[in-house]
Structures are given as structure tokens and as C-alpha cells.
Amino acid sequence: MQAHHILLALSFLFISFIGGCASLPITMADKSIIYSYPLSSISTPPVFASHESNQIIALVDDALYFLPLKNRQRSSVDDRSPALLAWSPAGERLAALFYDHNGAPSVELFTSDGVRISATEVTGKVTALLWRSEHELLLFSNSYNSYRFGTSVQQNLIRLKDGVIVQKQILHETTITPTYLKRIGIDRLRGIITPSISPGRDEIIYTKLFNPPLFTPYLMLICRNIESSAEYVIAKVELKGRDAIFSEDGESVIWSDEEGKLWQRSLWGGDEARPAATAIETKLDTNILINGVIYGNGRLRASLPSDAVVRTDDGRHYLAAWHGNLYLLQDVLQSGMAKTPLTEEEQDKLNTIRSWRASGLITNVEYAESKKRILKR
Amino acid sequence: MNSNTYPKMVISVLQFLLLLLLFCSQSFAIDSPPDSCIPCHSKQTPASLHRWEESAHAKAKVGCAACHGTDHTAIEKGDKRVAAKTCGACHPKAYQTHTASRHGMGLHSGWGCTRNLANRDSRECAFCHDKDSSKILSTVHCARFLKQTSEMGEIGCNRCHQVESSCSSCHTAHGTDLKIVRNPNVCATCHMGPDHPQWEMWQTSRHGILYESSGMQNGPTCQSCHMPGGSHDVSKGITMSSGMAPYPAIQAKKAREEMISVCSSCHAAGTARRELDRNDAVHRQSLKLVKEGEAIVWELYDEKLLEPMPDQRPAHPLSGNALVLDNQMLYEDTSHVERLLFKMKKYDLAKTVKGAYHQNPAYTHWYGNAELKMDLIDIRSEANRLRHKKNPAAPPVALQSHEETMKIRLEQIKRKTGRTEITPEQGAAERKRLLEQFLK
């Protein structure tokens, strides 16, 4: 064997070693075992979405790909790179947000076979895509107008049914002072806290930005009932706050402050905000993911590197993007408590009384009693 | 006195005199007649210059720069209109009294932000913001202003409501002759027309006739009663809000005593009190008629019978798709029955009530009270038409889905509880019955 062959073999071993070292580090908090498998390379910043039902991961790696979990052979869907992706609740449709070369956004819908079924032009900078049903998609977008005294930011909620815009609502308007804008940069405004949707897909959590003259800018964490447009102020949160999610029963919201401490508050006139660690130990019986930390069955199960982007569709199925690779986290899949799904009629009835409660048409006590009767059947 | 200290004292006195001279020369430098302005402005704006030359300001050597500043480019752009606070620097008492009164209540600044409305003039920002500041000067918003074009907003709204921040609204620009502001016609610019014709009411009342025939000594003017003694507090003695809601008892009692004190300069206090009590009764009776009209419109809304319903027409600038029947009510983009109620509330209620307080029988009765009652007939008739048109046979709510029907009834309960038509306990019992039906 010649010397350069030996050198080549050593180089190969060295690269393999380095590659092995780069596997996703997970800090375990208890005896649970979470295996992580590298699935594919992925662009930076990572854009991906997975779905438990169709077992297909949509990901961007300088183009849009579908990666079925059964064979892990990715196939190209579109040459362009979308900025956001979201699977519909049953996994039959994928929503992808594209920006053209002029920066104009459009939302395109694909089937799970990768066939494009609609393309809709929208306005503003889209910050999130959330599905309400197989047919209805919610878009959060911000519009900006610059003036001498500051930049006006309008936060909009756009509702699309089967790819057609049916409603556009202004969620909030504020003016950002030039000083603050210079400090934060306009891109940071696109989603300081990512909006999320309730388990019944009838309410959303989002944040309103306030920048009053002579005061420090802050965010208000808001819950909004989509049908009634009623809103409930959950808490004033710091700009460095991160995730906010609904609890599994959709009756409270959990969020983290800038120090990573978790808080929880019941919705629509319930209790005051309280530290959430206790609440998680006593009330939540499923997995939740917040700020890269997975809590399962009332305990902190694992935490991931702070620069990893972690997503879950249903509290059981996790994907993590880290340093240009996409990982599947296994065993977490089985650890969530099995849920007894509501029938469509029960869910509709529940969402109806939730919208009545949000509009102040029934009291919290009347709501709780009615909900108990719906769930008993 | 020590002989050594004498020259020192002389030096000190001389120093003081020198400083005084310096100070005076500085003052004159600011307030001296604007020699540099006169050559051009005697040709460009001769009338303004002439009015200034005849004014007390000219006599006191208050020059152009004292009010307008020296930035000619900004003046030309219209950025240097003289605000009330500029006048307040030399007339602090009048300014403070004015800003604390209804004229200074912030109707002008804070009409509502127009920056996201289509086709608006960006200079409108100056209505509500100081230059280069996002700070809002007032939080008073007006839906009717927000529906206007830039031009209509400026002429039709701001020309009156700028009174908050512009002394020239009454005093006119450049002149200082008190004859102008003592003439009741100066009030007529704004206090006339269908929504609050106080000037016409006064002019055709005994007070106005006496003024016309015998002068100010015998006929009281607007200023005599509402600005007694030259006060800038135009709210003195008024017992209701600008939307004609009666003030709370304690506030009203104090105001009433103030007005009786004004009336007492010509009339016996007892006569004034009896007359004002009668006016109060007309006020209450008229509000009751309007409440009845309002209740009918709410009922139609509850039954989803308005044509169009609020969610089927352009959103209200302040309240979106909600039905608005309060002071932010619109006269455009509404249903016909709301338009009738608008006339009732905004025009005819004002004519009746203000007609009574201004001692004008024709306004109180024929322009006011008769119209109010006829409005109510029109509103009832329109309600009947809408109900008949929608469903001649069955109650209109039966047309809705089960869930929609429930929602409409729950909304009715909420409103009735809010309007204290039913007690909270009755509301709870009604909700319980409806929830039972819904969950069956």
C-alpha cells in the first residue's frame, strides 16, 4: 500500500470521527431514553415540518423535499426554498410560504404526493402558518410603514379557505421608535414568540408589541378566540421571552420568561399567572416542548442544545435541526399518554361554548359545567 | 458710610445698569417690529401686516418672530401655525382656563390615527403629534372624522375643533381687537347648523332680540352667560356632557349654582332656578324618547334584521363590526333605521334640549320635540317593515341554525342585563335554560 493510500484512509477515519462527534447532544434528566437519528442535511436557518399520520417530513435543503420516514429517501417537490412549512391536521396538505425575487409572499398548498394545488398571493411579512382544519389555514403577517418618527407595525391575521383569502383582520397596530428599531432590527419583529393554536384549533396565542414613548418596549401575550374575535390578555412578557403553548386541555397557557422559567395561567378570567413547574408536575400528563426542553408525564425528560430548532406536531413526534442536520427523536413517540379523541360533534360543541365563554355570553362556571357534560358522553 | 466703599457702590450700580441695558436690548431684539419682514410682507400679505400694525401686539412691540419663529422655510410650509401654547407664554391665565374648559378638551388632537387609511394627506400627522414625535397629544378619537377625506377632515372637522390648540379660532389671526371676540357672531362659525344651532336659538330668542335692538347692555350674548367677566372657561354652569348626558348630581349641582349666579345678574334667582328646572325636565323627557328609539335598533340588531348588519358593511373605524349607537355613531355606512336614529340623537335631541336651555320655544317644540316624536314613528315603522320583509309568518330568529339561535339569545340576555332590563339572576336562569337546550 502506498503512503498516499494510508493518508487517504486516515483522512476518511478522521472525517468519520468528526462526523460522529457532531451527533445531536441531548441532556437527559431521568432514566428515559431518547434516541436521535440523523435523517438528512438541511439548510440554515432550518425549515421543516413533519406529520405523524403521513409519516412524511417536508424540509428545505436549498429546495423543498419530502422525506418519508418509511424509506428515508428524499424526493424533490419544488426547486424553490420556502420560508415556512406546515402540514394540515390530517396530513393531507402542506402549506408552504414562498417569497419571490421581489420579496412578495405567496402561500402554496401541496398534496402529500407533492402536487401543488393552489397558490395565493398575500401581503406583509408572514411570521407563522397555522392550520385550523384540512381546509382552513391561518397566516400571521406583519406590515411595516416607515415614518420620520418611527415605523408603524400592523399585525394581521389572514384566513384562507382552500387557498382563497376569506378574511383579513388587524390584530394590533403600534409604532416603533427609530431608537428601538435600530437596536432590535426589523427581522426580529417577525416572530419574537411564535403563535400557536389550541388543541381544539379554535383559539390562538400570539403577542402584541408595545413601544410607548419613554417606556421600555414590551409584549403582551394574548389569547384570541378565532370565531368570536374575543381576546384575553394573559401576561406582559419580556421581549426576550421565547415559547408559549396551550396546555393539552386548551384551558391554560404555558410560557417561559427570559430566564427560561416557566409560567402558566388559566384562560378567560381564571387564575393569576403562577410558576408552571408545579403545574406541570401536578396537572399535565403529556409531553410538552418548550424552549427546547421536553417535559413528559409531569417530569423534565430531556433538553436539547439552545441553538437546536425542535418541533413537534402532536406532543409525541419530535424533530430537531442542529448544525445543518435533521434528527428524529425516538421513544418520545411512545411516552405521551394516549388521548381519547373527541368526536367531531363533541369538538364542535366544545368549541362553540368556548367561543361563548370568550365573548362573555356565559360564565366560567357555566362553561366548566357544560364542558364536563360534553366530555362525559 | 466708609469713603472707600462709595466708589465700589457706584461701580456696582453702573454694572447693574449696564446689565439692565443689555437685557432690554436683547428683549427688543426679539420683540422689536419686524423690519426684515415688513418690506416683503407689505406686498405679500398686506392685510395680515395691516391687522398686526393695528394690534396690541404691535403697540407692545411683539413682532412676527415672537409667535412665528425665524425659520422661514418652516413658516412657508405651514409648519409654524401659532399654537395656543405659544400665546400661553404671555397669556398664561387665559391659556390655562381655556385648556381646562370644554374648548380645550382635546377634540382636535387625537381624532384617531389616519396613517393607514387610504388617500390621506401625511401632513395630517400634525393634527395629533408634535413635530417628529409619536407621542399622542390626546386619546380622544372620533369615528366620524376617520370616515372623512383629508380635505373634509380639515375643513369640516378641524376648522371648528382646532379651538383646543388655536386661539385664532375665536380671536382671528394677527388682530387683537376684543370687539371681535365679544361679538356673538364669532361663536356662530361653529355653534350653528343642524347638530347644535345655539347661535340661531340665541339670535331668535328674547336675549338675541334685545341684543339686536338695544345692544350688549340689555341683551346678553353668548359671552355674557358662557364667558362671564371675560373668563375663558366656557364650560362654567353647564350641567351635561357634550353628548348631552346629564352630569352626576354633585357636579351638576355645582354647575347649576354657577349658572344661577350668572342669570342672577339680570333675573331673580328663583325665576332662573325655576326656568332651568323646567329645562332639565325637557332634557330628561327627550332622552327617554331617544332611549326608546335606541332600544328598537338594538332589538333589530339582536334579531339580525338591520340592512345591512354591521358585519356586512365597512368596518366602523373604532369598533370594527360592532353596532355603535353611542357618541361614535356614524351617519354613513349604516342601515336606514340607524340613520333615522342618528338624526334623532344628533340633531333633534340637541335642538330640543339646547333650545330649552337657550329659551327658544320654536326650537324646543317644532324643530326639536315634534321631530323627536316623528323620528320615533319612523323608526317603529322601519322596524315593522324589516320584520315583515324578513319573515312575515315566523319569528325571525327561527331562521337561524340552532347554534346561531342560541348565540343570538345569549347576546340578547347579555345586552338586557347590561341595560338593566333584567336582573343578573334572571339572566343566569335564562342562560341555564338555553345551555340545557344546546347540550341536549
XYZ file of C-alpha atoms in Angstrom, chain B:
440
model
C -20.514 105.102 55.015
C -16.849 104.489 54.510
C -15.260 106.676 51.832
C -13.617 103.575 50.312
C -16.884 101.825 49.760
C -18.503 104.747 47.900
C -16.724 104.236 44.529
C -17.375 100.470 44.832
C -21.081 101.133 45.223
C -21.099 103.427 42.187
C -19.363 100.731 40.173
C -21.955 98.164 41.303
C -24.831 100.461 40.309
C -23.190 101.098 36.936
C -22.718 97.347 36.433
C -26.386 96.782 37.217
C -27.475 99.496 34.793
C -25.240 98.039 32.123
C -26.775 94.614 32.617
C -30.271 96.113 32.524
C -29.462 97.894 29.280
C -28.102 94.686 27.834
C -31.232 92.791 28.880
C -33.528 95.429 27.410
C -31.620 95.485 24.157
C -31.955 91.673 23.984
C -35.692 91.909 24.598
C -36.094 94.479 21.889
C -34.052 92.354 19.570
C -36.677 89.628 19.909
C -39.842 91.675 20.103
C -38.957 94.708 18.086
C -41.050 95.448 14.982
C -40.079 93.013 12.251
C -38.235 95.378 9.960
C -36.915 92.457 7.991
C -40.430 91.008 7.486
C -42.208 94.263 6.614
C -40.687 95.010 3.174
C -41.792 91.695 1.731
C -44.973 91.184 3.737
C -46.307 94.645 2.925
C -46.540 93.266 -0.614
C -47.077 89.541 0.044
C -49.574 89.638 2.924
C -50.630 93.270 3.270
C -53.884 92.527 5.108
C -52.158 90.416 7.758
C -49.480 93.059 8.199
C -52.065 95.798 8.450
C -54.013 93.912 11.098
C -50.829 93.348 13.076
C -49.886 97.030 12.791
C -53.224 97.961 14.385
C -52.990 95.334 17.088
C -51.984 95.494 20.722
C -49.107 93.213 19.811
C -47.638 95.906 17.539
C -48.071 98.514 20.237
C -46.285 96.253 22.706
C -43.591 95.608 20.082
C -44.336 91.898 19.874
C -43.003 91.129 16.403
C -43.559 88.349 13.897
C -40.718 86.207 15.225
C -42.102 86.169 18.752
C -45.004 83.992 17.601
C -43.885 82.529 14.265
C -40.199 81.965 14.978
C -37.483 82.690 12.486
C -37.437 79.515 10.366
C -38.905 80.994 7.198
C -38.823 77.689 5.304
C -40.924 76.041 8.006
C -43.318 79.007 8.062
C -43.796 78.761 4.303
C -44.507 75.040 4.597
C -47.263 75.783 7.087
C -45.399 74.073 9.959
C -45.365 77.205 12.106
C -49.002 77.885 12.740
C -49.261 79.677 16.025
C -50.438 77.189 18.627
C -52.353 78.177 21.744
C -49.403 77.311 23.929
C -47.372 79.972 22.110
C -49.955 82.531 23.185
C -49.957 80.940 26.644
C -46.389 82.044 27.209
C -47.591 85.656 27.606
C -51.265 84.999 28.464
C -50.945 82.169 30.979
C -54.226 82.690 32.827
C -56.366 82.753 29.685
C -54.471 79.758 28.308
C -54.852 77.703 31.470
C -58.563 78.471 31.810
C -59.111 77.719 28.126
C -57.320 74.363 28.195
C -59.233 73.304 31.306
C -62.572 74.154 29.686
C -64.655 72.289 27.129
C -62.979 74.267 24.371
C -59.665 72.756 25.452
C -60.876 69.207 25.961
C -58.876 67.654 23.148
C -61.478 67.293 20.435
C -58.977 68.370 17.842
C -55.877 66.437 18.760
C -56.460 62.721 18.821
C -59.145 62.353 16.209
C -57.703 58.930 15.641
C -54.739 57.840 13.622
C -55.296 58.151 9.904
C -51.987 56.830 8.702
C -53.400 53.535 7.457
C -56.456 54.997 5.782
C -56.427 55.288 2.016
C -55.595 58.561 0.288
C -54.780 60.618 3.385
C -52.535 63.586 3.494
C -49.416 62.758 5.524
C -49.408 66.298 6.915
C -52.383 65.211 8.983
C -49.934 63.677 11.458
C -49.501 67.186 12.778
C -53.145 67.143 13.962
C -52.246 64.821 16.766
C -48.486 64.723 17.144
C -45.867 67.266 17.950
C -43.323 67.502 15.184
C -41.174 64.332 14.895
C -42.832 62.726 17.892
C -45.007 59.650 18.086
C -46.461 60.864 21.373
C -50.189 61.357 21.050
C -51.491 64.611 22.465
C -54.885 63.180 23.329
C -56.657 59.859 23.267
C -59.999 61.285 22.151
C -60.995 59.557 18.931
C -63.809 60.398 16.537
C -65.211 57.787 14.176
C -66.935 60.407 12.028
C -63.630 62.196 11.484
C -61.977 58.940 10.470
C -64.578 58.454 7.752
C -63.756 61.784 6.103
C -61.341 62.593 3.324
C -58.293 64.663 4.251
C -59.891 67.766 2.814
C -63.234 67.291 4.526
C -61.486 66.419 7.781
C -59.560 69.671 7.598
C -62.415 71.962 6.590
C -65.416 70.205 8.068
C -63.894 68.978 11.326
C -60.675 70.733 12.218
C -61.733 74.270 11.382
C -64.011 74.103 14.402
C -62.312 71.580 16.613
C -58.918 73.247 16.336
C -60.249 75.595 19.009
C -58.385 73.462 21.520
C -54.995 74.439 20.211
C -55.605 77.650 18.311
C -56.580 80.970 19.901
C -57.123 82.386 16.421
C -60.254 80.191 16.150
C -62.048 82.981 18.006
C -59.567 85.871 18.118
C -58.669 85.573 14.412
C -55.069 85.764 13.288
C -52.930 88.929 13.738
C -55.695 91.083 15.206
C -56.205 91.536 18.931
C -59.271 93.752 18.987
C -61.594 92.464 21.713
C -64.584 93.645 19.661
C -64.088 90.529 17.557
C -64.392 88.063 20.401
C -67.163 89.958 22.126
C -69.316 89.703 19.014
C -71.611 86.656 19.282
C -71.164 86.054 15.560
C -67.708 84.709 16.340
C -69.354 81.749 18.091
C -71.691 81.164 15.131
C -68.885 79.781 12.942
C -69.176 76.503 14.816
C -72.219 76.731 17.097
C -74.803 76.709 14.350
C -76.435 74.244 11.978
C -78.443 71.083 12.483
C -76.354 69.428 15.192
C -76.212 72.281 17.708
C -77.764 75.538 16.492
C -77.100 77.515 19.678
C -76.391 80.689 17.766
C -79.695 80.597 15.831
C -81.522 79.726 19.063
C -79.964 82.667 20.854
C -80.427 85.039 17.917
C -84.171 84.405 17.716
C -84.699 84.265 21.468
C -85.604 87.272 23.628
C -81.945 87.547 24.590
C -80.904 87.854 20.942
C -83.691 90.293 20.057
C -82.727 92.563 22.962
C -79.083 92.460 21.898
C -80.028 93.279 18.329
C -82.277 96.202 19.324
C -80.623 97.573 22.457
C -77.039 96.376 22.446
C -74.997 94.402 24.896
C -76.113 96.382 27.940
C -79.653 94.982 27.644
C -79.262 91.838 25.579
C -76.938 89.156 26.828
C -74.697 87.475 24.277
C -73.133 84.015 24.217
C -70.157 85.525 26.031
C -72.281 87.180 28.705
C -73.552 83.860 30.011
C -70.843 81.391 28.985
C -67.744 83.545 29.440
C -68.819 85.902 32.234
C -66.284 88.549 33.132
C -64.129 87.623 30.155
C -63.391 84.159 31.539
C -62.110 81.575 29.054
C -63.939 78.818 30.948
C -66.785 78.159 28.514
C -67.947 75.101 30.487
C -68.975 77.076 33.507
C -72.576 76.453 34.540
C -73.191 73.597 32.082
C -74.810 70.515 33.608
C -74.386 67.958 30.821
C -71.670 66.464 28.658
C -71.171 67.439 25.043
C -73.122 64.260 24.217
C -75.953 65.593 26.405
C -75.606 63.017 29.168
C -76.541 64.672 32.462
C -73.609 65.186 34.816
C -73.536 63.308 38.123
C -75.553 65.091 40.821
C -72.635 66.642 42.733
C -71.013 68.027 39.582
C -74.365 69.194 38.192
C -75.319 70.927 41.451
C -72.114 72.973 41.485
C -72.537 73.928 37.815
C -76.163 74.851 38.348
C -75.278 77.261 41.141
C -72.677 78.862 38.866
C -75.282 79.380 36.126
C -77.872 80.747 38.528
C -75.263 83.213 39.687
C -74.834 84.315 36.046
C -78.595 84.537 35.425
C -78.999 86.454 38.684
C -77.170 89.433 37.283
C -80.438 90.183 35.373
C -83.130 87.883 36.824
C -84.341 86.909 40.254
C -82.521 83.767 41.336
C -85.808 81.946 41.956
C -87.017 82.692 38.422
C -83.745 81.427 36.973
C -83.878 78.267 39.071
C -87.492 77.507 38.064
C -86.706 78.041 34.381
C -83.620 75.843 34.495
C -85.572 73.124 36.345
C -88.114 73.157 33.514
C -85.280 72.858 31.007
C -83.930 69.869 32.957
C -87.321 68.189 32.721
C -87.391 68.688 28.933
C -83.878 67.239 28.841
C -84.949 64.083 30.716
C -88.141 63.629 28.676
C -86.241 63.972 25.414
C -83.567 61.476 26.448
C -86.321 58.983 27.227
C -87.658 59.258 23.675
C -84.188 58.677 22.260
C -83.671 55.651 24.537
C -86.845 54.177 23.134
C -85.569 54.621 19.593
C -82.225 53.098 20.572
C -83.891 50.062 22.142
C -85.741 49.362 18.890
C -82.492 49.437 16.899
C -80.832 47.095 19.413
C -83.756 44.691 19.110
C -83.439 44.710 15.316
C -79.729 44.044 15.667
C -80.382 41.176 18.068
C -82.766 39.725 15.518
C -80.171 40.214 12.747
C -82.578 42.398 10.790
C -80.517 45.516 10.143
C -79.947 46.133 6.456
C -77.022 45.783 6.260
C -75.856 44.207 9.515
C -72.593 45.676 10.901
C -70.556 42.707 9.642
C -71.877 43.247 6.116
C -70.680 46.835 5.746
C -67.392 48.716 6.009
C -65.977 48.309 9.485
C -66.576 51.100 11.998
C -63.242 52.939 12.315
C -63.077 52.434 16.074
C -65.292 49.442 16.819
C -64.983 47.205 13.749
C -68.061 45.113 13.153
C -69.827 46.068 16.353
C -73.086 48.026 16.324
C -72.311 51.539 17.530
C -75.155 53.716 18.787
C -73.235 55.892 21.218
C -71.449 59.180 20.563
C -69.277 57.455 17.969
C -72.327 56.598 15.874
C -71.918 57.155 12.133
C -74.289 58.711 9.643
C -72.777 56.826 6.724
C -72.315 53.138 6.005
C -75.189 52.283 8.321
C -78.676 50.881 7.929
C -81.636 53.172 7.276
C -83.024 52.723 10.763
C -79.668 53.735 12.277
C -79.641 56.804 10.060
C -83.058 57.702 11.478
C -81.722 57.232 14.997
C -78.693 59.366 14.160
C -80.956 62.227 13.144
C -82.965 61.743 16.304
C -79.928 61.715 18.615
C -77.606 64.135 16.959
C -79.962 66.741 15.518
C -83.383 66.654 17.090
C -82.382 65.864 20.667
C -79.886 68.731 20.543
C -82.473 71.135 19.133
C -84.997 70.260 21.822
C -82.672 70.317 24.812
C -80.425 73.199 23.816
C -83.492 75.068 22.531
C -84.978 74.830 26.012
C -81.813 75.982 27.785
C -81.489 78.867 25.317
C -85.097 79.960 25.865
C -86.234 79.408 22.302
C -89.784 77.973 22.166
C -89.807 77.271 18.417
C -86.609 75.275 18.550
C -87.682 73.419 21.678
C -91.011 72.386 20.219
C -91.181 72.378 16.437
C -87.583 71.910 15.376
C -86.906 69.634 18.334
C -89.625 67.855 20.268
C -92.011 67.362 17.325
C -89.183 65.969 15.219
C -88.119 63.606 18.009
C -91.593 62.152 18.220
C -91.919 61.850 14.459
C -88.493 60.182 14.341
C -89.802 57.566 16.713
C -92.750 56.885 14.415
C -90.335 56.484 11.501
C -88.103 54.115 13.482
C -91.035 51.952 14.596
C -92.348 51.872 11.046
C -88.954 50.856 9.667
C -88.696 48.123 12.312
C -92.065 46.757 11.260
C -91.031 46.826 7.627
C -87.810 44.944 8.326
C -89.568 42.305 10.413
C -92.287 41.830 7.840
C -89.839 41.687 4.966
C -87.603 39.104 6.614
C -90.262 36.662 7.598
C -93.943 37.561 7.508
C -95.016 34.344 9.232
C -92.489 33.177 11.840
C -90.287 34.921 14.411
C -87.109 35.968 12.602
C -84.743 34.159 14.998
C -86.213 30.840 13.878
C -84.428 31.325 10.548
C -81.054 30.776 12.125
C -79.286 27.497 12.833
C -79.664 26.010 16.298
C -76.238 27.280 17.328
C -76.813 30.727 15.819
C -80.186 30.997 17.501
C -78.592 30.161 20.840
C -75.895 32.739 20.290
C -78.403 35.447 19.369
C -80.424 34.697 22.501
C -77.328 34.719 24.703
C -76.342 38.073 23.206
C -79.826 39.401 23.928
C -79.513 38.258 27.551
C -76.116 39.943 27.843
C -77.423 43.227 26.465
C -80.607 43.148 28.510
C -78.544 42.528 31.651
C -76.174 45.338 30.656
C -79.109 47.684 30.090
C -80.569 46.509 33.456
C -83.748 45.403 31.714
C -83.388 42.076 33.551
C -81.580 41.230 36.789
C -78.346 39.159 36.823
C -80.322 36.318 38.421
C -82.893 36.359 35.617
C -80.034 36.382 33.122
C -78.382 33.363 34.777
C -81.664 31.425 34.799
C -82.236 32.206 31.124
C -78.673 31.126 30.209
C -79.077 27.885 32.127
C -82.247 27.094 30.198
C -80.548 27.818 26.870
C -77.444 25.745 27.709
C -79.722 22.834 28.641
C -81.310 23.067 25.191
C -77.934 23.335 23.476
C -76.433 20.322 25.238
C -79.433 18.045 24.634
